[in-house]
């Protein structure tokens, strides 16, 4: 994506509505309220989590995204921002990990280690709320496709997703399929696994 495309995306998502899955996940958190927002973008989820009483550790690789969040949450002691990737971020102990439409961009060679890190950082009873990319999504297809803006993505069959979720108690699981156009007007077919899952309490 060009800098202009990123700026347009950040502007469009700054105040996007909070997803129902995240509201549901937050409602299931007991005890400590510490969250990690993976690929925080313009900070819409950070804002909701702050309003819900969380201390939020958020990371993104994009300088524009971090600049937006730095301005937006300046002075808040409950937001810790980092420039990091999934494989370089130092995951603190958390009761909630949010990774919506971001784990897609974890390099496949690093995914298993990153997934283990997410599980290990969750406190007993902690919740993962996020999504994984299906293999039938346009973004996962080989070739010169104008809607593909990342060279390597992690994509999965449903059986793969079910296997990596076995250590968790799955609270919500939905396979999302639709076709249409991206915000930039490019035709796209979506294939996404939407997940809310809890780490066992003991």
Short mmCIF file of C-alpha atoms in Angstrom, two decimals:
data_model
loop_
_atom_site.label_atom_id
_atom_site.label_comp_id
_atom_site.label_asym_id
_atom_site.label_seq_id
_atom_site.Cartn_x
_atom_site.Cartn_y
_atom_site.Cartn_z
CA UNK A 1 0.00 0.00 0.00
CA UNK A 2 1.18 3.51 -0.76
CA UNK A 3 1.47 6.15 1.96
CA UNK A 4 -1.63 7.81 0.52
CA UNK A 5 -3.59 4.54 0.65
CA UNK A 6 -2.54 3.98 4.26
CA UNK A 7 -3.53 7.53 5.21
CA UNK A 8 -6.94 7.04 3.57
CA UNK A 9 -7.44 3.73 5.38
CA UNK A 10 -6.49 5.20 8.76
CA UNK A 11 -8.84 8.13 8.27
CA UNK A 12 -11.69 5.80 7.30
CA UNK A 13 -11.21 3.51 10.30
CA UNK A 14 -10.44 6.00 13.09
CA UNK A 15 -13.99 5.97 14.44
CA UNK A 16 -15.31 2.72 13.02
CA UNK A 17 -17.99 0.96 15.10
CA UNK A 18 -16.77 -1.62 17.61
CA UNK A 19 -17.28 -5.16 16.40
CA UNK A 20 -19.80 -7.29 18.26
CA UNK A 21 -17.19 -10.01 18.83
CA UNK A 22 -14.97 -7.58 20.73
CA UNK A 23 -17.88 -6.34 22.86
CA UNK A 24 -18.72 -9.97 23.59
CA UNK A 25 -15.10 -10.80 24.50
CA UNK A 26 -14.82 -7.81 26.83
CA UNK A 27 -18.04 -8.84 28.57
CA UNK A 28 -16.44 -12.21 29.37
CA UNK A 29 -13.29 -10.83 31.02
CA UNK A 30 -13.07 -11.36 34.77
CA UNK A 31 -10.43 -9.80 36.99
CA UNK A 32 -7.46 -7.88 35.62
CA UNK A 33 -8.11 -5.78 32.53
CA UNK A 34 -4.96 -5.77 30.43
CA UNK A 35 -5.22 -6.03 26.65
CA UNK A 36 -2.87 -6.34 23.70
CA UNK A 37 -4.03 -4.79 20.42
CA UNK A 38 -2.12 -6.42 17.57
CA UNK A 39 -1.85 -4.20 14.51
CA UNK A 40 -3.64 -1.31 16.17
CA UNK A 41 -4.09 0.87 13.09
CA UNK A 42 -5.79 4.18 13.91
CA UNK A 43 -6.69 3.02 17.41
CA UNK A 44 -10.44 2.39 17.23
CA UNK A 45 -10.14 -0.72 19.41
CA UNK A 46 -7.74 1.03 21.79
CA UNK A 47 -10.37 3.71 22.37
CA UNK A 48 -13.07 1.13 23.14
CA UNK A 49 -10.78 -0.85 25.43
CA UNK A 50 -9.78 2.28 27.35
CA UNK A 51 -13.44 3.17 27.83
CA UNK A 52 -13.96 -0.39 29.10
CA UNK A 53 -11.32 0.00 31.81
CA UNK A 54 -8.33 -1.72 30.17
CA UNK A 55 -4.65 -0.91 30.14
CA UNK A 56 -3.72 -1.42 26.49
CA UNK A 57 -0.42 -2.50 24.97
CA UNK A 58 -0.68 -1.83 21.24
CA UNK A 59 1.71 -2.33 18.35
CA UNK A 60 1.87 -1.69 14.64
CA UNK A 61 4.59 -1.71 12.00
CA UNK A 62 3.33 1.42 10.25
CA UNK A 63 4.70 4.83 11.28
CA UNK A 64 1.53 6.64 10.17
CA UNK A 65 -0.65 4.41 12.34
CA UNK A 66 1.57 4.94 15.36
CA UNK A 67 1.62 8.71 14.76
CA UNK A 68 -2.18 8.79 14.70
CA UNK A 69 -2.36 6.79 17.94
CA UNK A 70 0.33 8.89 19.62
CA UNK A 71 -1.69 12.00 18.93
CA UNK A 72 -4.98 10.39 19.83
CA UNK A 73 -3.90 8.91 23.17
CA UNK A 74 -1.29 11.45 24.21
CA UNK A 75 -1.20 11.76 27.97
CA UNK A 76 -2.94 8.44 28.66
CA UNK A 77 -0.94 6.33 31.09
CA UNK A 78 -3.00 3.29 30.11
CA UNK A 79 -1.81 3.10 26.50
CA UNK A 80 1.65 1.71 25.69
CA UNK A 81 2.49 1.95 21.98
CA UNK A 82 5.27 0.04 20.21
CA UNK A 83 6.57 -0.15 16.67
CA UNK A 84 6.83 -3.90 16.26
CA UNK A 85 5.77 -6.88 14.18
CA UNK A 86 4.06 -10.00 15.45
CA UNK A 87 7.39 -11.79 15.61
CA UNK A 88 9.33 -8.99 17.37
CA UNK A 89 6.73 -7.77 19.88
CA UNK A 90 7.44 -8.64 23.53
CA UNK A 91 4.06 -9.92 24.70
CA UNK A 92 3.17 -8.90 28.28
CA UNK A 93 0.78 -10.92 30.41
CA UNK A 94 -2.77 -10.05 29.30
CA UNK A 95 -6.36 -10.99 29.90
CA UNK A 96 -7.32 -10.14 26.29
CA UNK A 97 -5.49 -10.30 22.96
CA UNK A 98 -7.17 -8.54 20.03
CA UNK A 99 -5.99 -9.40 16.51
CA UNK A 100 -8.67 -8.50 13.99
CA UNK A 101 -7.55 -8.63 10.35
CA UNK A 102 -3.93 -8.38 11.44
CA UNK A 103 -2.66 -11.94 11.93
CA UNK A 104 -3.17 -12.26 8.17
CA UNK A 105 0.13 -10.42 7.80
CA UNK A 106 2.21 -12.55 10.14
CA UNK A 107 4.77 -14.30 7.90
CA UNK A 108 3.85 -17.99 7.56
CA UNK A 109 7.30 -19.08 8.77
CA UNK A 110 6.71 -17.24 12.05
CA UNK A 111 3.04 -17.98 12.61
CA UNK A 112 3.38 -21.02 14.89
CA UNK A 113 5.81 -19.22 17.20
CA UNK A 114 3.61 -16.11 17.27
CA UNK A 115 0.51 -18.19 18.00
CA UNK A 116 2.35 -19.89 20.87
CA UNK A 117 3.42 -16.47 22.20
CA UNK A 118 -0.18 -15.28 22.17
CA UNK A 119 -1.36 -18.35 24.05
CA UNK A 120 1.45 -18.10 26.60
CA UNK A 121 0.89 -14.40 27.30
CA UNK A 122 -2.79 -14.91 28.09
CA UNK A 123 -3.58 -15.20 31.77
CA UNK A 124 -5.62 -18.24 32.83
CA UNK A 125 -9.15 -17.59 31.58
CA UNK A 126 -7.85 -14.92 29.19
CA UNK A 127 -9.48 -14.42 25.80
CA UNK A 128 -8.27 -14.24 22.20
CA UNK A 129 -10.53 -12.17 19.94
CA UNK A 130 -9.52 -11.98 16.33
CA UNK A 131 -9.61 -13.40 12.84
CA UNK A 132 -7.61 -15.64 10.56
CA UNK A 133 -7.47 -15.58 6.77
CA UNK A 134 -9.05 -18.38 4.76
CA UNK A 135 -7.27 -19.84 1.75
CA UNK A 136 -10.10 -18.83 -0.59
CA UNK A 137 -9.70 -15.13 0.17
CA UNK A 138 -8.44 -13.05 -2.76
CA UNK A 139 -5.57 -11.89 -0.56
CA UNK A 140 -4.34 -15.47 -0.26
CA UNK A 141 -4.29 -16.13 -4.02
CA UNK A 142 -1.04 -16.20 -5.99
CA UNK A 143 -0.35 -13.91 -8.90
CA UNK A 144 -0.52 -10.21 -9.67
CA UNK A 145 -3.70 -9.10 -7.94
CA UNK A 146 -4.39 -5.39 -7.29
CA UNK A 147 -6.09 -6.13 -3.96
CA UNK A 148 -3.03 -7.95 -2.62
CA UNK A 149 -0.78 -5.43 -0.90
CA UNK A 150 1.36 -7.74 1.24
CA UNK A 151 3.83 -10.24 -0.19
CA UNK A 152 3.37 -13.03 2.37
CA UNK A 153 0.21 -13.85 4.31
CA UNK A 154 -0.78 -16.66 6.65
CA UNK A 155 -3.87 -18.41 5.31
CA UNK A 156 -5.67 -21.50 6.56
CA UNK A 157 -8.22 -24.21 5.83
CA UNK A 158 -10.99 -24.60 8.40
CA UNK A 159 -9.42 -27.85 9.62
CA UNK A 160 -6.16 -25.95 10.27
CA UNK A 161 -8.01 -23.35 12.34
CA UNK A 162 -9.89 -25.98 14.32
CA UNK A 163 -6.58 -27.70 15.09
CA UNK A 164 -4.80 -24.61 16.41
CA UNK A 165 -7.83 -23.72 18.54
CA UNK A 166 -7.84 -27.09 20.37
CA UNK A 167 -6.12 -25.73 23.52
CA UNK A 168 -8.86 -23.10 23.84
CA UNK A 169 -12.52 -23.10 24.80
CA UNK A 170 -14.13 -21.68 21.66
CA UNK A 171 -16.81 -19.17 22.64
CA UNK A 172 -17.64 -17.93 19.14
CA UNK A 173 -16.60 -19.16 15.70
CA UNK A 174 -17.91 -17.89 12.38
CA UNK A 175 -16.77 -18.40 8.80
CA UNK A 176 -17.33 -15.18 6.87
CA UNK A 177 -17.61 -15.35 3.09
CA UNK A 178 -18.64 -12.48 0.85
CA UNK A 179 -17.74 -10.79 -2.41
CA UNK A 180 -17.67 -7.15 -3.36
CA UNK A 181 -15.19 -4.32 -3.73
CA UNK A 182 -12.53 -3.00 -1.40
CA UNK A 183 -12.56 0.60 -0.16
CA UNK A 184 -10.37 1.34 -3.19
CA UNK A 185 -12.96 -0.11 -5.59
CA UNK A 186 -11.06 -3.33 -6.37
CA UNK A 187 -13.12 -6.56 -6.65
CA UNK A 188 -12.44 -8.91 -3.74
CA UNK A 189 -13.72 -12.19 -2.33
CA UNK A 190 -13.46 -12.48 1.45
CA UNK A 191 -12.90 -15.73 3.36
CA UNK A 192 -12.28 -15.07 7.04
CA UNK A 193 -12.52 -17.07 10.27
CA UNK A 194 -13.84 -14.91 13.12
CA UNK A 195 -12.87 -16.22 16.56
CA UNK A 196 -13.48 -15.58 20.25
CA UNK A 197 -11.73 -18.23 22.37
CA UNK A 198 -10.80 -18.57 26.02
CA UNK A 199 -7.63 -20.06 27.49
CA UNK A 200 -8.50 -22.62 30.18
CA UNK A 201 -8.56 -21.21 33.69
CA UNK A 202 -6.28 -23.96 34.97
#
